[in-house]
Short mmCIF file of C-alpha atoms in Angstrom, two decimals:
data_model
loop_
_atom_site.label_atom_id
_atom_site.label_comp_id
_atom_site.label_asym_id
_atom_site.label_seq_id
_atom_site.Cartn_x
_atom_site.Cartn_y
_atom_site.Cartn_z
CA LYS Z 1 67.60 66.27 11.21
CA ASP Z 2 70.28 63.89 12.56
CA LEU Z 3 69.62 65.32 16.02
CA GLN Z 4 65.87 64.67 15.63
CA MET Z 5 65.13 68.40 15.95
CA GLU Z 6 63.25 68.99 12.69
CA ASP Z 7 60.56 71.04 14.44
CA SER Z 8 62.98 73.24 16.36
CA ALA Z 9 63.40 76.07 13.86
CA GLU Z 10 63.04 78.51 16.74
CA LEU Z 11 66.54 77.52 17.85
CA LEU Z 12 67.97 79.31 14.83
CA GLU Z 13 68.14 83.05 14.28
CA LEU Z 14 68.61 84.56 10.84
CA LEU Z 15 70.17 88.02 10.68
CA VAL Z 16 70.26 90.46 7.78
CA ALA Z 17 71.62 93.98 8.16
CA ASN Z 18 72.08 93.40 11.91
CA LYS Z 19 68.39 92.60 12.38
CA ILE Z 20 66.74 89.30 13.32
CA MET Z 21 64.40 88.06 10.60
CA ASP Z 22 61.02 86.48 11.13
CA MET Z 23 61.08 82.96 9.64
CA ASN Z 24 57.98 83.73 7.57
CA LEU Z 25 59.58 86.60 5.67
CA LYS Z 26 60.21 86.13 1.96
CA LEU Z 27 63.86 86.24 0.99
CA ARG Z 28 63.06 88.41 -2.02
CA VAL Z 29 61.23 90.98 0.07
CA VAL Z 30 64.07 91.12 2.61
CA GLN Z 31 66.55 91.80 -0.17
CA GLN Z 32 64.41 94.33 -2.04
CA VAL Z 33 63.52 96.33 1.07
CA LEU Z 34 65.76 95.74 4.08
CA TRP Z 35 69.06 94.85 2.39
CA LYS Z 36 68.65 97.61 -0.21
CA LYS Z 37 68.10 100.21 2.50
CA TYR Z 38 71.03 98.88 4.52
CA VAL Z 39 73.41 99.07 1.56
CA GLU Z 40 72.29 102.60 0.69
CA GLU Z 41 72.95 103.74 4.25
CA ASN Z 42 76.10 101.66 4.91
CA ALA Z 43 77.77 101.14 1.54
CA THR Z 44 81.28 100.56 2.95
CA SER Z 45 80.36 98.08 5.68
CA ALA Z 46 78.02 96.16 3.35
CA SER Z 47 80.77 95.71 0.76
CA SER Z 48 83.28 94.60 3.39
CA LEU Z 49 80.98 91.74 4.43
CA VAL Z 50 81.56 89.97 1.12
CA ALA Z 51 85.01 91.34 0.29
CA GLY Z 52 86.68 88.01 0.98
CA ALA Z 53 84.21 85.87 -0.91
CA GLY Z 54 84.83 85.19 -4.59
CA PRO Z 55 82.38 83.82 -7.15
CA SER Z 56 82.83 80.28 -5.82
CA HIS Z 57 82.33 81.24 -2.19
CA GLN Z 58 78.73 81.00 -1.02
CA MET Z 59 79.40 80.89 2.72
CA ILE Z 60 81.72 82.89 4.96
CA SER Z 61 82.49 82.81 8.65
CA THR Z 62 81.54 85.84 10.74
CA GLY Z 63 81.94 86.70 14.38
CA SER Z 64 78.37 85.85 15.33
CA GLY Z 65 77.87 82.71 13.25
CA LEU Z 66 77.97 81.29 9.74
CA SER Z 67 76.84 83.55 6.92
CA MET Z 68 75.39 82.66 3.54
CA ILE Z 69 75.76 84.94 0.52
CA PHE Z 70 72.76 85.39 -1.78
CA SER Z 71 73.43 86.87 -5.20
CA SER Z 72 71.07 89.57 -6.46
CA SER Z 73 70.66 87.99 -9.88
CA GLY Z 74 68.59 85.05 -8.71
CA MET Z 75 66.04 87.15 -6.88
CA THR Z 76 65.53 90.00 -9.35
CA ALA Z 77 64.51 88.03 -12.40
CA ARG Z 78 60.94 89.28 -12.33
CA ARG Z 79 60.27 92.10 -14.73
CA GLY Z 80 57.52 94.66 -14.96
CA ALA Z 81 56.85 97.80 -12.93
CA GLY Z 82 59.88 97.18 -10.72
CA ALA Z 83 62.38 96.48 -13.52
CA ASP Z 84 64.34 99.67 -12.86
CA ASP Z 85 64.54 98.91 -9.13
CA ASN Z 86 65.73 95.38 -9.90
CA ALA Z 87 68.48 96.73 -12.15
CA ILE Z 88 69.68 98.98 -9.34
CA LEU Z 89 69.48 96.16 -6.83
CA ALA Z 90 71.55 93.88 -9.08
CA SER Z 91 74.45 96.33 -8.80
CA PHE Z 92 74.45 96.07 -4.98
CA PRO Z 93 76.71 93.69 -3.05
CA PRO Z 94 75.18 90.22 -2.57
CA MET Z 95 72.95 89.94 0.47
CA VAL Z 96 74.55 88.30 3.49
CA VAL Z 97 72.32 86.20 5.76
CA THR Z 98 73.88 85.10 9.06
CA TYR Z 99 72.37 82.18 10.94
CA ARG Z 100 73.21 81.31 14.52
CA LEU Z 101 71.88 79.35 17.44
CA ALA Z 102 69.54 81.44 19.55
CA GLY Z 103 70.69 82.16 23.08
CA VAL Z 104 74.26 80.85 22.69
CA ASP Z 105 75.81 84.25 23.35
CA GLY Z 106 73.09 85.38 25.74
CA GLU Z 107 69.94 87.37 25.04
CA ALA Z 108 69.76 88.83 21.53
CA THR Z 109 70.20 92.61 21.39
CA GLU Z 110 69.26 93.11 17.73
CA ASP Z 111 65.85 94.37 16.64
CA LYS Z 112 63.48 91.79 15.17
CA VAL Z 113 61.78 92.37 11.83
CA GLU Z 114 58.29 90.91 11.52
CA VAL Z 115 56.40 90.12 8.31
CA GLU Z 116 54.22 93.21 8.64
CA ASP Z 117 57.27 95.47 9.02
CA LEU Z 118 58.31 95.01 5.37
CA GLU Z 119 55.99 95.88 2.52
CA ASP Z 120 56.30 93.71 -0.56
CA PRO Z 121 57.11 96.10 -3.43
CA GLU Z 122 55.62 93.62 -5.91
CA ALA Z 123 52.38 92.95 -4.02
CA PRO Z 124 49.22 93.76 -6.03
CA VAL Z 125 47.62 97.00 -4.92
CA THR Z 126 44.15 95.48 -5.01
CA GLN Z 127 45.11 92.94 -2.34
CA ALA Z 128 46.48 95.49 0.10
CA ASP Z 129 45.62 94.71 3.70
CA PRO Z 130 43.79 97.62 5.41
CA ARG Z 131 45.92 97.05 8.49
CA ALA Z 132 49.08 97.22 6.39
CA ILE Z 133 47.87 100.48 4.85
CA GLU Z 134 47.17 101.88 8.31
CA ARG Z 135 50.66 100.91 9.47
CA ARG Z 136 52.19 102.58 6.42
CA MET Z 137 50.19 105.74 7.05
CA GLU Z 138 51.27 105.68 10.68
CA LYS Z 139 54.91 105.40 9.70
CA GLU Z 140 54.69 108.20 7.14
CA PHE Z 141 52.32 110.64 8.84
CA GLY Z 142 52.62 109.71 12.53
CA ILE Z 143 54.47 112.94 13.21
CA THR Z 144 51.30 114.92 12.38
CA ARG Z 145 49.97 113.99 15.81
CA MET Z 146 52.29 116.69 17.12
CA VAL Z 147 50.28 119.18 15.07
CA THR Z 148 46.79 118.03 16.01
CA LYS Z 149 47.28 117.70 19.77
CA ASP Z 150 46.19 120.42 22.22
CA GLY Z 151 43.71 122.10 19.88
CA GLY Z 152 45.96 121.98 16.82
CA VAL Z 153 43.09 121.07 14.50
CA ALA Z 154 41.17 124.19 15.51
CA VAL Z 155 44.27 126.31 14.83
CA LEU Z 156 44.69 124.75 11.38
CA LEU Z 157 41.04 125.34 10.51
CA ALA Z 158 41.28 128.94 11.68
CA SER Z 159 44.40 129.38 9.54
CA VAL Z 160 42.67 128.02 6.45
CA ARG Z 161 39.56 130.13 7.05
CA GLY Z 162 41.64 133.26 7.64
CA THR Z 163 43.75 132.75 4.50
CA ILE Z 164 40.74 132.07 2.27
CA SER Z 165 38.74 134.94 3.76
CA GLU Z 166 41.55 137.38 3.05
CA LEU Z 167 41.87 136.14 -0.52
CA LEU Z 168 38.12 136.45 -1.09
CA ARG Z 169 38.17 140.01 0.30
CA ARG Z 170 40.93 140.95 -2.15
CA ILE Z 171 39.12 139.25 -5.03
CA ARG Z 172 35.91 141.22 -4.30
CA ARG Z 173 37.91 144.44 -4.00
CA ASP Z 174 39.61 143.84 -7.34
CA GLU Z 175 36.28 142.82 -8.89
CA VAL Z 176 34.80 146.25 -8.11
CA ALA Z 177 37.81 148.00 -9.63
CA SER Z 178 37.71 145.68 -12.67
CA LEU Z 179 34.01 146.37 -13.31
CA ALA Z 180 34.54 150.11 -13.12
CA ARG Z 181 37.47 149.89 -15.54
CA ARG Z 182 35.49 147.82 -18.04
CA ARG Z 183 32.59 150.28 -17.92
CA ARG Z 184 34.91 153.18 -18.69
CA LEU Z 185 36.45 151.30 -21.61
CA ARG Z 186 33.05 150.34 -23.00
CA GLY Z 187 31.87 153.92 -22.77
CA ALA Z 188 34.89 155.11 -24.74
CA ALA Z 189 35.12 152.33 -27.34
CA GLY Z 190 31.53 151.06 -27.51
CA SER Z 191 30.87 147.32 -27.77
CA ALA Z 192 34.27 146.58 -29.35
CA VAL Z 193 35.89 146.01 -25.95
CA ALA Z 194 36.25 142.30 -25.09
CA ASP Z 195 34.55 141.11 -21.94
CA GLU Z 196 37.75 140.11 -20.08
CA ASP Z 197 38.03 139.20 -16.43
CA GLY Z 198 40.81 141.57 -15.42
CA ASN Z 199 40.78 140.37 -11.80
CA ILE Z 200 44.46 139.62 -11.17
CA THR Z 201 43.88 138.28 -7.64
CA ARG Z 202 41.28 135.77 -8.81
CA GLU Z 203 43.49 134.61 -11.66
CA GLY Z 204 46.40 134.14 -9.26
CA PHE Z 205 44.20 132.28 -6.79
CA ALA Z 206 43.05 129.85 -9.48
CA LYS Z 207 46.66 129.01 -10.41
CA ALA Z 208 48.18 129.00 -6.93
CA PRO Z 209 48.79 125.79 -4.94
CA PRO Z 210 46.65 125.08 -1.85
CA CYS Z 211 47.40 127.16 1.20
CA PRO Z 212 49.85 125.57 3.72
CA GLY Z 213 47.14 125.04 6.34
CA LEU Z 214 45.03 123.04 3.90
CA VAL Z 215 48.02 120.93 2.87
CA MET Z 216 48.76 120.16 6.51
CA LEU Z 217 45.12 119.19 7.11
CA ARG Z 218 45.33 116.79 4.18
CA HIS Z 219 48.43 115.14 5.67
CA CYS Z 220 46.82 114.92 9.12
CA ALA Z 221 43.72 113.29 7.63
CA ASN Z 222 45.73 110.17 6.77
CA LEU Z 223 45.52 109.02 10.40
CA ALA Z 224 42.30 107.75 11.96
CA ASP Z 225 42.98 109.54 15.26
CA ASN Z 226 43.42 112.84 13.47
CA ARG Z 227 40.23 112.34 11.47
CA LYS Z 228 38.31 111.86 14.72
CA LYS Z 229 39.71 115.16 16.00
CA MET Z 230 38.67 116.87 12.77
CA LEU Z 231 35.12 115.58 13.16
CA ALA Z 232 35.08 116.79 16.76
CA ASN Z 233 36.08 120.26 15.53
CA ARG Z 234 33.40 120.19 12.77
CA ALA Z 235 36.05 120.36 10.05
CA PRO Z 236 33.78 118.99 7.25
CA THR Z 237 31.15 121.67 7.95
CA LEU Z 238 33.66 124.50 8.12
CA LEU Z 239 35.48 123.43 4.98
CA LEU Z 240 32.17 123.08 3.11
CA ARG Z 241 31.21 126.63 4.12
CA ILE Z 242 34.56 127.91 2.83
CA LEU Z 243 34.04 126.04 -0.43
CA LEU Z 244 30.57 127.54 -0.86
CA ASP Z 245 31.99 131.03 -0.25
CA ILE Z 246 34.50 130.47 -3.02
#
């Protein structure tokens, strides 16, 4: 302010966990997401950052600039669904935020974290941004593009159809044997025999988890690009036919 540079916030860079922070990021979100992940992955180096700072020390000098220490207690007071996470976070070392003048030591080499890169763990689900959801799906299921490329969707559909067809064949085979067995028992004991299913394959199929190909299709369907490929390969029609066969 004394230098009449109130509007020059871009001259400062804030760093947490060796990453440059966007000025619009919430301090609480940075601590709950970025700092928490950094401590979990680098417990020793995170503790050493504040090893020389006692309870009365709120600022320490680092090689790249001046760092401010933020205690976990002031930013985890909110209770509710994330109370357990807050309790864990309170046991972590205080978050260290380093601020420095941009460009003093040359071009910055650290990665920059934008607002959309960190998901607020306390944000209401009903107010979720569709673009944020798409980015989260991309981060979690982006690797499925390796499965769907070069005709992968057709291979998955063929795998599902082949697995289900084989199970249905075995169910029909066991159904014939089960009917013949029940008829023999009824002929020997009259109407006292209970009308049980007796089809072991069908009972196992009803209790078994989905086949691997179907699980993979479900994961792939989280991405818009993959869903377009499924439509191009008539996946809804084929899956509906399989369902009707069952």
